[in-house]
Coordinates of C-alpha atoms (C1' of nucleotides) in Angstrom, one line a residue:
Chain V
X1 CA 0.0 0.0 0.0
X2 CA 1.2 3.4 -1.4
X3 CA 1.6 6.1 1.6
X4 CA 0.8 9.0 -1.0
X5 CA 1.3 11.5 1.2
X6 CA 0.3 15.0 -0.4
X7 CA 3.5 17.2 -0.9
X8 CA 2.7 20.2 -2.3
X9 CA 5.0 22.5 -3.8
X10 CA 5.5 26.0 -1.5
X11 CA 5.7 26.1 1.7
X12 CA 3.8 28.8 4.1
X13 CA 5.2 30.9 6.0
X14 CA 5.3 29.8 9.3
X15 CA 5.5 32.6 11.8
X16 CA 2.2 34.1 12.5
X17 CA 0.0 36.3 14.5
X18 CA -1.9 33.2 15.5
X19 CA -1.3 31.3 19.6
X20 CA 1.2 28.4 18.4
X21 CA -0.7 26.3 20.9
X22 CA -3.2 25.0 17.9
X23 CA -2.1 23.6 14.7
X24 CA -4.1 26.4 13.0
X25 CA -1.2 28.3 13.7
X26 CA 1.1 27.0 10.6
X27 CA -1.8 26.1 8.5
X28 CA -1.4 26.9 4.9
X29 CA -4.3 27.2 3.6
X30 CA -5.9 29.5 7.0
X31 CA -5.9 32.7 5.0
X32 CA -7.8 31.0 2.2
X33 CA -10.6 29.2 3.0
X34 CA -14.0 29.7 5.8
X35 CA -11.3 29.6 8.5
X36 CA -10.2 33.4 7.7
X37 CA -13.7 34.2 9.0
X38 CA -14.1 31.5 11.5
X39 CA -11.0 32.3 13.5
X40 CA -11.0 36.0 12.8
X41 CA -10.5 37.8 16.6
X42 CA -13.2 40.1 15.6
X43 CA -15.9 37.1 14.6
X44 CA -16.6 36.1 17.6
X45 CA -16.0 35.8 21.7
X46 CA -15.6 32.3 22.2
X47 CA -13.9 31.3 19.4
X48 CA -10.7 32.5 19.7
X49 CA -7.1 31.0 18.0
X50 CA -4.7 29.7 20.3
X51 CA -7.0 28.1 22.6
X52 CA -8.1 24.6 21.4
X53 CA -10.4 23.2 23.2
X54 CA -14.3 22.5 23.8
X55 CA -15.4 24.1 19.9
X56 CA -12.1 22.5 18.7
X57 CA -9.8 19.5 17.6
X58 CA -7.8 18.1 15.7
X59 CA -7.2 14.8 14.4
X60 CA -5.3 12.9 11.4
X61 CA -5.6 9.3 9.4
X62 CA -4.4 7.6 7.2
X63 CA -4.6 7.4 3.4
X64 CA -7.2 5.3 2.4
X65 CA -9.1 4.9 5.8
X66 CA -13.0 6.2 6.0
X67 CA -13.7 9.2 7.8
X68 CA -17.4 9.1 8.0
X69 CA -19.7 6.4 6.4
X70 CA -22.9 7.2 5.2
X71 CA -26.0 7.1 7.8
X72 CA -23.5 7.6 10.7
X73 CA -24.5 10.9 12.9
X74 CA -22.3 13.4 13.9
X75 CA -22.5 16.5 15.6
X76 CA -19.1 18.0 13.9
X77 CA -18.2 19.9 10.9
X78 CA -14.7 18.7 9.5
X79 CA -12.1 21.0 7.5
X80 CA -9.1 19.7 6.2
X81 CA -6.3 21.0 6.7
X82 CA -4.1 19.0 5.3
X83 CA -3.9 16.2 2.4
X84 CA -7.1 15.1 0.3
X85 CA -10.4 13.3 0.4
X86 CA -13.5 12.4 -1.0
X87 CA -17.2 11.9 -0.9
X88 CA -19.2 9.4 -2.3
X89 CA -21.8 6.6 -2.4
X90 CA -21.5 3.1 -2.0
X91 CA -24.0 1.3 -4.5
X92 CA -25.0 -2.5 -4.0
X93 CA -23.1 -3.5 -6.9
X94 CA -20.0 -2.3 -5.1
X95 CA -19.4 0.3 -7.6
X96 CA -19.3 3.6 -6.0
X97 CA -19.9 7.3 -7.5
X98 CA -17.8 10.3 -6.2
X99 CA -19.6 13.4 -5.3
X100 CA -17.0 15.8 -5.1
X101 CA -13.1 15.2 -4.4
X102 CA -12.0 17.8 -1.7
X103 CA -8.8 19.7 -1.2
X104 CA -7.1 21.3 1.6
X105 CA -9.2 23.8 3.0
X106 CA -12.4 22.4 2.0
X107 CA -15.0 21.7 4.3
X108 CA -15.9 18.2 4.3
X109 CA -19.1 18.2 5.9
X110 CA -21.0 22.1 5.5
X111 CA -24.6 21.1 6.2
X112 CA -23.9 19.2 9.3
X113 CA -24.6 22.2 10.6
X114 CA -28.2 21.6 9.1
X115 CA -28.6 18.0 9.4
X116 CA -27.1 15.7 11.6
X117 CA -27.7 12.8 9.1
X118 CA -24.2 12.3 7.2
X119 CA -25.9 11.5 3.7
X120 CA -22.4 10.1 1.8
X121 CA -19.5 8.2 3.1
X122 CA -15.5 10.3 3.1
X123 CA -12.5 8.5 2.5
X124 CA -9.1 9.8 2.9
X125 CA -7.5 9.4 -0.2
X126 CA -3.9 10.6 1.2
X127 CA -2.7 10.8 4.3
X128 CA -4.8 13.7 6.1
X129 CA -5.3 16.0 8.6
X130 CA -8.7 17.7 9.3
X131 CA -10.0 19.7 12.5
X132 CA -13.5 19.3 13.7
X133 CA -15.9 22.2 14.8
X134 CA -18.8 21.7 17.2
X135 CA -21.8 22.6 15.3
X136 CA -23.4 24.0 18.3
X137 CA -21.0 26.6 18.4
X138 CA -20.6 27.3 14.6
X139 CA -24.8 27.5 14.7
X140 CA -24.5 30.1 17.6
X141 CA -22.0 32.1 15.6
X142 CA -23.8 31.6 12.7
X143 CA -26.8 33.6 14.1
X144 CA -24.8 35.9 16.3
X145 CA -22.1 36.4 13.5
X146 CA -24.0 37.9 10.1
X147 CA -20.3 37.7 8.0
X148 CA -20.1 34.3 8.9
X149 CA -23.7 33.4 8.2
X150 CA -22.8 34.8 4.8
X151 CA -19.7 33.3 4.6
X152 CA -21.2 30.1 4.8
X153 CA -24.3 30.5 2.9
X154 CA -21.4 31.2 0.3
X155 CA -19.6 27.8 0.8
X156 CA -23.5 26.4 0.4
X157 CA -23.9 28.3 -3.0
X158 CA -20.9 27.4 -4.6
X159 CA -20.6 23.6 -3.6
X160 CA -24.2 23.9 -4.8
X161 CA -22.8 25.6 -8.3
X162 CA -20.3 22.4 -8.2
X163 CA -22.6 19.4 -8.3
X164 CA -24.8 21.5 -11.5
X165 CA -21.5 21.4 -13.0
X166 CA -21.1 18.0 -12.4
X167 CA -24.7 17.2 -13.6
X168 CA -24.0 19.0 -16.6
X169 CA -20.5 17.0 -17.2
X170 CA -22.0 13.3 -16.6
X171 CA -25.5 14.1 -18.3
X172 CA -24.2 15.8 -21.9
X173 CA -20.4 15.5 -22.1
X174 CA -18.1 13.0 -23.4
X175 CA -15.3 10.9 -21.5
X176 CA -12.9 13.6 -22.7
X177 CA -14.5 16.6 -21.8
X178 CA -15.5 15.1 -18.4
X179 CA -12.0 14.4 -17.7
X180 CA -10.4 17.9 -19.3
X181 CA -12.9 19.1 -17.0
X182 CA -12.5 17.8 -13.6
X183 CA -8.6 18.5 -14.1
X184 CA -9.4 22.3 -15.1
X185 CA -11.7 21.7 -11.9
X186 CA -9.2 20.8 -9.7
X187 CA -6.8 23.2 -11.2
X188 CA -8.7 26.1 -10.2
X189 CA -9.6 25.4 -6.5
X190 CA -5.8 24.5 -6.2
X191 CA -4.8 28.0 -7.5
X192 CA -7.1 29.6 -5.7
X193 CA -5.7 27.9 -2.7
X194 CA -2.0 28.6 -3.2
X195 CA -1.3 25.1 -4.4
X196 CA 0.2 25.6 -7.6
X197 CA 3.8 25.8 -8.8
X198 CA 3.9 26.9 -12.7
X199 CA 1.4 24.8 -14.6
X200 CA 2.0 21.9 -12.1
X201 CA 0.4 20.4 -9.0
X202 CA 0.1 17.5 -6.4
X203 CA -2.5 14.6 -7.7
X204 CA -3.0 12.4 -5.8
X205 CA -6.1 11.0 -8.0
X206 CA -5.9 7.6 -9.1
X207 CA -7.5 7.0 -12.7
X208 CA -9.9 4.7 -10.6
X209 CA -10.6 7.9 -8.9
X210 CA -11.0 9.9 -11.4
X211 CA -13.3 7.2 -13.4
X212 CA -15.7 6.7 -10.5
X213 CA -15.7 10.8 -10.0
X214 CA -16.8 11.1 -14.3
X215 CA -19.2 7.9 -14.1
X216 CA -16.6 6.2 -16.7
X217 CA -14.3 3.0 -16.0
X218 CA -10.8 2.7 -15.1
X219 CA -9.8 1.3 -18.2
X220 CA -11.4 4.2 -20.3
X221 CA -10.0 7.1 -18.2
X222 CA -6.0 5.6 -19.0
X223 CA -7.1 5.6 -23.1
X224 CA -8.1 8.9 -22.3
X225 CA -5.5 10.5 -20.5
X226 CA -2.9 8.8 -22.8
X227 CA -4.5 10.8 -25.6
X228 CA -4.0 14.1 -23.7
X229 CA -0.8 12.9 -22.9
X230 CA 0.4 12.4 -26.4
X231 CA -1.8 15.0 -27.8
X232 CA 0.8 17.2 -25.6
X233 CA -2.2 18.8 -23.3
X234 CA -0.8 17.6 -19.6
X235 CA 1.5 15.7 -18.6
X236 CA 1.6 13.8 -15.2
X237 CA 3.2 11.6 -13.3
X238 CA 3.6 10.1 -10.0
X239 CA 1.3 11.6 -7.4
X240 CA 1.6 15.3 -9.9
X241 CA 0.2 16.6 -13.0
X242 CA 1.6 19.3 -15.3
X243 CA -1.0 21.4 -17.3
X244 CA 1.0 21.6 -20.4
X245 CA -1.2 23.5 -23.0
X246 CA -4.0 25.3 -21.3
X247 CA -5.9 26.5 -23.7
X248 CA -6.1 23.2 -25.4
X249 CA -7.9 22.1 -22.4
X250 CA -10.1 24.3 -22.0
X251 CA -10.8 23.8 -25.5
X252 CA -11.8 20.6 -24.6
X253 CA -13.3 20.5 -21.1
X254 CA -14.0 24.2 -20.4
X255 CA -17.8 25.2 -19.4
X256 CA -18.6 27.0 -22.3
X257 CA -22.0 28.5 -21.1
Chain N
X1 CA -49.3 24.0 -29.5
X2 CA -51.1 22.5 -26.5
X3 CA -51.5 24.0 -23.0
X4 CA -50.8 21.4 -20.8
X5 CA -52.1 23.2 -17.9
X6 CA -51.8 20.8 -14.8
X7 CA -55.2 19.8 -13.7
X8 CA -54.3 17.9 -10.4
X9 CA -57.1 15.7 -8.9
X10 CA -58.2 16.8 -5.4
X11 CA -59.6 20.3 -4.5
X12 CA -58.4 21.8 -1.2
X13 CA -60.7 23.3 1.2
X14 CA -61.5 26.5 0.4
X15 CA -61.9 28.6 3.5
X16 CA -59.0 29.2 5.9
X17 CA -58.2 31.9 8.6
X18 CA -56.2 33.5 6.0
X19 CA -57.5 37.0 4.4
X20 CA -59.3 36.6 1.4
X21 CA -56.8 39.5 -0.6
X22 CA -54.1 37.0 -1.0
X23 CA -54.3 34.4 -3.4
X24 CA -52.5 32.4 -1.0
X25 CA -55.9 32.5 0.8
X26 CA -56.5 29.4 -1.3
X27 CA -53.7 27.8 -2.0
X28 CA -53.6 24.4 -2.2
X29 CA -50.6 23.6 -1.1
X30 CA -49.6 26.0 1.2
X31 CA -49.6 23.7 4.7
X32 CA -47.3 21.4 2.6
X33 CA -44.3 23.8 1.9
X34 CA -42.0 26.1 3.1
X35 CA -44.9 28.9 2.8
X36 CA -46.0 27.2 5.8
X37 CA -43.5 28.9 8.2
X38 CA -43.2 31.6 5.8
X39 CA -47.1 33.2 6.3
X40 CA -47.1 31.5 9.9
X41 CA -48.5 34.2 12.1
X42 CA -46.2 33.5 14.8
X43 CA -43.0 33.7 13.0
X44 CA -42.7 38.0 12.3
X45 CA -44.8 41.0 12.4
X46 CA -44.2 42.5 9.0
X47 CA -45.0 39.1 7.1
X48 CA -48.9 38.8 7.7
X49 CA -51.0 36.3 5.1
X50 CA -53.2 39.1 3.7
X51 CA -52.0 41.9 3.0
X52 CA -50.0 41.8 0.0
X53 CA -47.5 44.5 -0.4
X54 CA -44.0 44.8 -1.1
X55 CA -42.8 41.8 0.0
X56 CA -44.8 39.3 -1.5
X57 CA -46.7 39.5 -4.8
X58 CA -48.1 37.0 -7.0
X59 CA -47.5 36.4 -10.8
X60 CA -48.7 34.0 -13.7
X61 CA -47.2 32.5 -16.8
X62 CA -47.9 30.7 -19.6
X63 CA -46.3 27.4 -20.8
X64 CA -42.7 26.8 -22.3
X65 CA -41.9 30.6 -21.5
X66 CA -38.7 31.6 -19.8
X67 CA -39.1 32.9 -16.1
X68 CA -35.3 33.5 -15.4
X69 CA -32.6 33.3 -17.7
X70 CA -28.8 32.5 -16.5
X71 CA -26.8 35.3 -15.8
X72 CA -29.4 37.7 -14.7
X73 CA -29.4 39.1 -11.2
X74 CA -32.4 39.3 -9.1
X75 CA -33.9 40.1 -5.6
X76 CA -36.4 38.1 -5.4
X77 CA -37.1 34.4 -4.2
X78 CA -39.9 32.5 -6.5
X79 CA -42.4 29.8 -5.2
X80 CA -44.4 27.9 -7.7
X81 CA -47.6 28.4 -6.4
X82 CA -49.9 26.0 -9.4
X83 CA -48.2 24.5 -12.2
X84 CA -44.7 22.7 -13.2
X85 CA -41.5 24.7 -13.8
X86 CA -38.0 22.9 -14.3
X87 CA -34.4 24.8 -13.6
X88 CA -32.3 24.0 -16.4
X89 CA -28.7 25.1 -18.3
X90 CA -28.3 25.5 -21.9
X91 CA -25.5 24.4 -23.4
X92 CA -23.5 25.5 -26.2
X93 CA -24.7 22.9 -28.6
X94 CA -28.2 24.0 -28.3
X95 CA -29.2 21.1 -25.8
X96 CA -30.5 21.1 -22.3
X97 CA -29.3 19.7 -19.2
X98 CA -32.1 19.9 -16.9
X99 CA -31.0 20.6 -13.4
X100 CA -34.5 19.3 -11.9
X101 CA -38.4 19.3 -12.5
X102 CA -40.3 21.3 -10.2
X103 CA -43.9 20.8 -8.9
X104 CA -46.4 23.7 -7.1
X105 CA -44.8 24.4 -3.8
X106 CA -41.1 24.3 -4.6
X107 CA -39.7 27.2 -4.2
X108 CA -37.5 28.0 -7.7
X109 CA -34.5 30.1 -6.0
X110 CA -34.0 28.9 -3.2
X111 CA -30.1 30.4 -2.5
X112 CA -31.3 33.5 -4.4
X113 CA -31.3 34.8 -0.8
X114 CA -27.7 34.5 -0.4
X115 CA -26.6 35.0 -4.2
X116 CA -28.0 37.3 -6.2
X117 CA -26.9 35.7 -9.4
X118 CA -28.9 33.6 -11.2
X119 CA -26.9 30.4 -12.3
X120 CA -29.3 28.4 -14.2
X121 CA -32.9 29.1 -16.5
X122 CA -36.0 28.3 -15.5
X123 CA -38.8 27.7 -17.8
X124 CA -42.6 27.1 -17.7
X125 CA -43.2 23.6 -18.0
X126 CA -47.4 24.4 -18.0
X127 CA -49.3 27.4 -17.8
X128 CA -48.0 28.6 -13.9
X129 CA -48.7 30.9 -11.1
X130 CA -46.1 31.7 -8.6
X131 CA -44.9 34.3 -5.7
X132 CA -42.2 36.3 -5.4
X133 CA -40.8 37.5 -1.7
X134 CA -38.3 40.5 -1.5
X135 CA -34.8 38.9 -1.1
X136 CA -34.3 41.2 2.0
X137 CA -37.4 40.6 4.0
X138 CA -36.6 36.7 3.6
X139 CA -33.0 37.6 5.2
X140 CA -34.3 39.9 7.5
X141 CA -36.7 37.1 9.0
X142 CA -34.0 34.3 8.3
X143 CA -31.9 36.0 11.5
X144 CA -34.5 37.1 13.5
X145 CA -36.9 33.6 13.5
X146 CA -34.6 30.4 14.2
X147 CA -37.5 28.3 13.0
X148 CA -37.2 29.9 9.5
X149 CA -33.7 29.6 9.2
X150 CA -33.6 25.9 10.4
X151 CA -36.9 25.7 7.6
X152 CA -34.7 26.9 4.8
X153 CA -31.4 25.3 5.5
X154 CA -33.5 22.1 5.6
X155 CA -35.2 23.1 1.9
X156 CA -30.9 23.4 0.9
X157 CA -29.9 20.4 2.4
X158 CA -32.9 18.8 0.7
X159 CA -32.0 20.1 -2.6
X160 CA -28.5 19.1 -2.0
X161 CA -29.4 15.4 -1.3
X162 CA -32.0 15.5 -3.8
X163 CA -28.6 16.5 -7.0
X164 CA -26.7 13.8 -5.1
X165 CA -29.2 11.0 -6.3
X166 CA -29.0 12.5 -9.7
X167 CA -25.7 12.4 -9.5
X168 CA -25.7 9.1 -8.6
X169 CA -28.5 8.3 -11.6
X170 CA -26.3 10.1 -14.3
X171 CA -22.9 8.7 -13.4
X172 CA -23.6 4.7 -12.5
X173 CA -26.7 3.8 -13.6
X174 CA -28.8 2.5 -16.6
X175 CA -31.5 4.4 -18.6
X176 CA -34.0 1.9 -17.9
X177 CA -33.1 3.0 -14.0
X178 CA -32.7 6.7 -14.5
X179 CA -35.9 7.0 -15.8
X180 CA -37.8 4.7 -13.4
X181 CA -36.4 6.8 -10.4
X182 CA -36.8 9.6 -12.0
X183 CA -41.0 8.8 -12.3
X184 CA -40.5 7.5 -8.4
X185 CA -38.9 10.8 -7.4
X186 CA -42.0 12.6 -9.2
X187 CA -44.6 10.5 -7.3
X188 CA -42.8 10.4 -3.7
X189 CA -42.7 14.3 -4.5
X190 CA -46.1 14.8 -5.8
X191 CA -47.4 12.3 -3.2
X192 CA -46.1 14.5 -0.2
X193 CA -47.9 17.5 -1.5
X194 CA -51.0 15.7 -1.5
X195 CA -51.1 15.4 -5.9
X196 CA -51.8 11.7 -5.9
X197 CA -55.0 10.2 -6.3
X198 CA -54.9 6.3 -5.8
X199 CA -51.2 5.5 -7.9
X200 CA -51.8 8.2 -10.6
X201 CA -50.8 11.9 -11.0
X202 CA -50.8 14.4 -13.4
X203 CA -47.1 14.5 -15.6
X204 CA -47.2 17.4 -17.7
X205 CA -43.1 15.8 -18.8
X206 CA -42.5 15.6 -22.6
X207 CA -39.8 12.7 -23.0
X208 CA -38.1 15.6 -24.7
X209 CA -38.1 16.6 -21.3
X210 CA -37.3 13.6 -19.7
X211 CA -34.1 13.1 -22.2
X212 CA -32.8 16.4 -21.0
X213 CA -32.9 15.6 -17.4
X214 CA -31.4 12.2 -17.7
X215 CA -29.0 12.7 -20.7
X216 CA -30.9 10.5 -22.8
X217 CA -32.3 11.2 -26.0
X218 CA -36.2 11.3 -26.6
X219 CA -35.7 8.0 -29.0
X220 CA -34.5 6.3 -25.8
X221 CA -36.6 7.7 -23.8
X222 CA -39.3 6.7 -25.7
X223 CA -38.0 2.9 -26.4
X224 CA -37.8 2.6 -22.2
X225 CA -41.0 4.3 -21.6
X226 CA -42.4 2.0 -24.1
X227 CA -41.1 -1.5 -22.6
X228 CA -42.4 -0.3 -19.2
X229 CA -45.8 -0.1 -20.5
X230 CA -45.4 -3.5 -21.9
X231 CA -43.9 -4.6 -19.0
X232 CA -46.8 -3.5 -17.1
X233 CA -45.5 -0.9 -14.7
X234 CA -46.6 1.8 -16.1
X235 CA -49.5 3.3 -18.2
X236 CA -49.4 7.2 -19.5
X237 CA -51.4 9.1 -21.4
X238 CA -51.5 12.8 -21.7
X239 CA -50.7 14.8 -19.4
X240 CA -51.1 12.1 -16.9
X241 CA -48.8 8.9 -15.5
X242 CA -50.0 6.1 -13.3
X243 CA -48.1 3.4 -11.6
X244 CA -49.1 -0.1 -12.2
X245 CA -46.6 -1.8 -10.6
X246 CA -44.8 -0.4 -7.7
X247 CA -42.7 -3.1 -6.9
X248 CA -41.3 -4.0 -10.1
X249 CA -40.9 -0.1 -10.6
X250 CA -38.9 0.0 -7.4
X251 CA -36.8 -2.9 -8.2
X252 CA -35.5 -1.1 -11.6
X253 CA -35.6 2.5 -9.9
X254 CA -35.2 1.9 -6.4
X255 CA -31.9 3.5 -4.8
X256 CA -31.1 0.9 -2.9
X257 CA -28.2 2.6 -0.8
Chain I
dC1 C1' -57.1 20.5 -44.5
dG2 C1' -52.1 21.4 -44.3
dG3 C1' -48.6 22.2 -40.7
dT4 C1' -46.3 21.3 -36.6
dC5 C1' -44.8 18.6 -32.9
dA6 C1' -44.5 14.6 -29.8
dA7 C1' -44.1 9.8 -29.9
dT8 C1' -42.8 5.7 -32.0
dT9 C1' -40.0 2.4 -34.7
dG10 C1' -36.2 0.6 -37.4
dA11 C1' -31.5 0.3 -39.1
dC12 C1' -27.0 1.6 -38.3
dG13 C1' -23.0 3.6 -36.0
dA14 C1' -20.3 5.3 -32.2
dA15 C1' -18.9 5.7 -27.5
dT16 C1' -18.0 3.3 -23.9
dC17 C1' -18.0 -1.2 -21.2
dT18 C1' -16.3 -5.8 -20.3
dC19 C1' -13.0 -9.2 -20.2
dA20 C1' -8.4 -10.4 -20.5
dA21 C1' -3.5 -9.9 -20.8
dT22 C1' 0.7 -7.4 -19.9
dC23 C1' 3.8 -4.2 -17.8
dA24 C1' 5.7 -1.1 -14.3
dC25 C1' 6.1 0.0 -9.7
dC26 C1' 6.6 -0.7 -4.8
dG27 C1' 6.8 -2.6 -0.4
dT28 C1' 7.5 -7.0 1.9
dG29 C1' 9.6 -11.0 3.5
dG30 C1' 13.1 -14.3 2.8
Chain O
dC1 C1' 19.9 -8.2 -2.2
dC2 C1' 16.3 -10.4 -4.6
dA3 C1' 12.0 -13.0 -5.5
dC4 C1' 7.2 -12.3 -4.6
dG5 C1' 2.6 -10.5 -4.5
dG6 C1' -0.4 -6.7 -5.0
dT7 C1' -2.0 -2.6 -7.2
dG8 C1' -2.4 0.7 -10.8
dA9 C1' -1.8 1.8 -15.6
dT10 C1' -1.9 0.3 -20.3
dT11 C1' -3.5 -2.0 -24.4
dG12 C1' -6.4 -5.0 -27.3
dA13 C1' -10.6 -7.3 -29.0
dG14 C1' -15.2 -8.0 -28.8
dA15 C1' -19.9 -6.9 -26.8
dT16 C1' -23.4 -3.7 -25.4
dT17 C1' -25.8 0.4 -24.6
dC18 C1' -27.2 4.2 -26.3
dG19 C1' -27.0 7.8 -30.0
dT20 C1' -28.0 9.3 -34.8
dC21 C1' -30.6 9.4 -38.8
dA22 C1' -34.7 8.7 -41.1
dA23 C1' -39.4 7.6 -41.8
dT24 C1' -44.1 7.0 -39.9
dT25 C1' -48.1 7.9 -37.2
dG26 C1' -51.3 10.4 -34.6
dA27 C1' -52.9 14.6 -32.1
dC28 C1' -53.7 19.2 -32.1
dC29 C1' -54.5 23.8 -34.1
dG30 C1' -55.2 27.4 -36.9

DNA sequence: CGGTCAATTGACGAATCTCAATCACCGTGG
DNA sequence: CCACGGTGATTGAGATTCGTCAATTGACCG
């Protein structure tokens, strides 16, 4: 079994305004994600850096273990902060369909604040580090905080925006523009959360990944990725890929609404 | 061109505590959806059934005409009131992916409240009547009433679960069972807003219709529909569906999770 | 009564799946 | 250090589902 632990390129700066008793304090990805408002001094009274405690933890696993299976309950909202994931259903026929593959700095779980009912299982797909929130105390900032309440009706929004994306790809796109897609995807929210070096960028994905993520098979996803590779679009190898010709891709996979 | 304007069976009792002014005053479905909580006369002062004003008013449509268009901004939050709608993206190649079918008492826009842009169409699917409420008054009440916030973040997390199962449908499964859970979503739907009588219901959905929303074409469409009938699971006419066999539906359509 | 559109049916073709074999890689145990 | 076993990626050949194209029918409508 591979340990494919997620290296990214870059490393953060480490000194920081933040208490160094919590882990938050060298977190990479802080600045750029629903923590920024979470653990902003002026968000909130409780919830406070530095002190980790009764609203916070943190915990880590192992590539390839399950976080949360489907039907489980749970009164905590996960983040990662560290490494990758992903949700997704387990059909009877042992096949199983991913909903959404999730980076750093993603929140793994937004409605638990909602609805204690985890509706999809998460499996780490590296090893992984993620810090759970007490929803009681997100749903009390949440009505005492308006910023945050927007904040996350944001993260709502847009993960919403995600899945019609993904409706659109698996009901009237092809194998290749599925697949250009999810990497321009996955290229973006990378960017966006300082995880790119040039064109190139820690992938973890496995084309058994990527083929239950597009609703195609294994086999299908190599053909296809060997004809971006030799068509000179990407190039990737172990645990990376390179976005060689970026336009190309987009010619192919981009959301031209 | 015909008007498939959606004669449900039933008739809902006609006087209610509500004022008379609103059309709401006789709406047949309003105990059944979020308007329940919404003209509750506990949940706010300013949002009283009756007087309609600036925060509510009521609009009408006819079939196959466009109510929102992708890309347009807008302050205001739609329920279908009578009638059948469906949200929907166009593509560049002139088809449709429909996002999902919507029946009298959905609510079109639901994360209009938080994001004024409008990500997807929505179109007429019959002749239809629905209500708009001011964007701000909805926020407004969303922070002041818990019960409202806890009612709409349950209609989000509902939507949520609901593009999961499509997800599901479009990446790993058959068209024979797309299409069977599609007609099983419909009835559970229609059945919980009281639009059933014994196992049939009206279905205003072209297979046109029914191809767009499960990236199928209509030939297909039509081929399964066909072998249902034969099969004895089905019968449809126009503008109606009725289940034969709900078992046998259940075993092609079922999700068994 | 002609025109349009949805539904149906058939024949054919294409995209993708299935099954199967091979190769490369990697960690493990001898 | 090396053989071994497991997994992922690759490639090929044939099967299947579904799409495309085309023609027909029937309903509705002006």
């Amino acid at each position: 079994m591979k340990s494919g632990s997620s290296q990214q390129p870059g490393h953060s700066t480490k000194a920081d305004a933040i208490g160094t008793s919590s882990p938050c304090a060298d977190c990479r990805v802080r600045q750029l994600n629903i923590c920024s408002v979470l653990l902003s001094a002026a968000s909130g009274e409780e919830i406070l850096p530095g002190k980790e405690s009764d609203w916070q933890d943190h915990k880590a696993t192992r590539a390839h273990k399950n976080i949360k299976s489907a039907g489980e309950r749970s009164d905590q909202v996960y983040v990662i902060c560290d490494g990758w994931a992903f949700r997704f259903v387990q059909l009877p026929d042992s096949r199983k369909q991913i909903l959404s593959i999730l980076i750093p700095g993603d929140v793994i779980t937004p409605t638990r604040l909602f609805d204690k009912n985890v509706r999809f299982s998460v499996q780490a797909l590296t090893d992984l580090r993620y810090c759970r929130f007490a929803s009681s105390i997100l749903r009390a900032k949440l009505i005492a905080d308006l910023a945050f309440l927007d904040a996350w009706a944001k993260l709502l929004v847009a993960e919403r925006q995600h899945n019609f994306g993904l409706l659109i790809d698996l009901g009237s796109r092809t194998a290749d523009e599925r697949i250009a897609h999810l990497i321009l995807d996955l290229k973006l929210r990378l960017e966006r959360r300082g995880m790119m070096v040039e064109r190139s960028f820690a992938f973890p994905v496995s084309q058994r990944l990527i083929a239950a993520a597009t609703g195609l098979t294994p086999e299908h996803v190599s053909r296809v990725m060997g004809s971006f590779r030799r068509a000179g679009l990407i190039e990737n190898g172990k645990g990376f890929l390179r976005i060689v010709d970026l336009p190309g891709l987009q010619r192919i996979g981009g959301l031209n609404l």
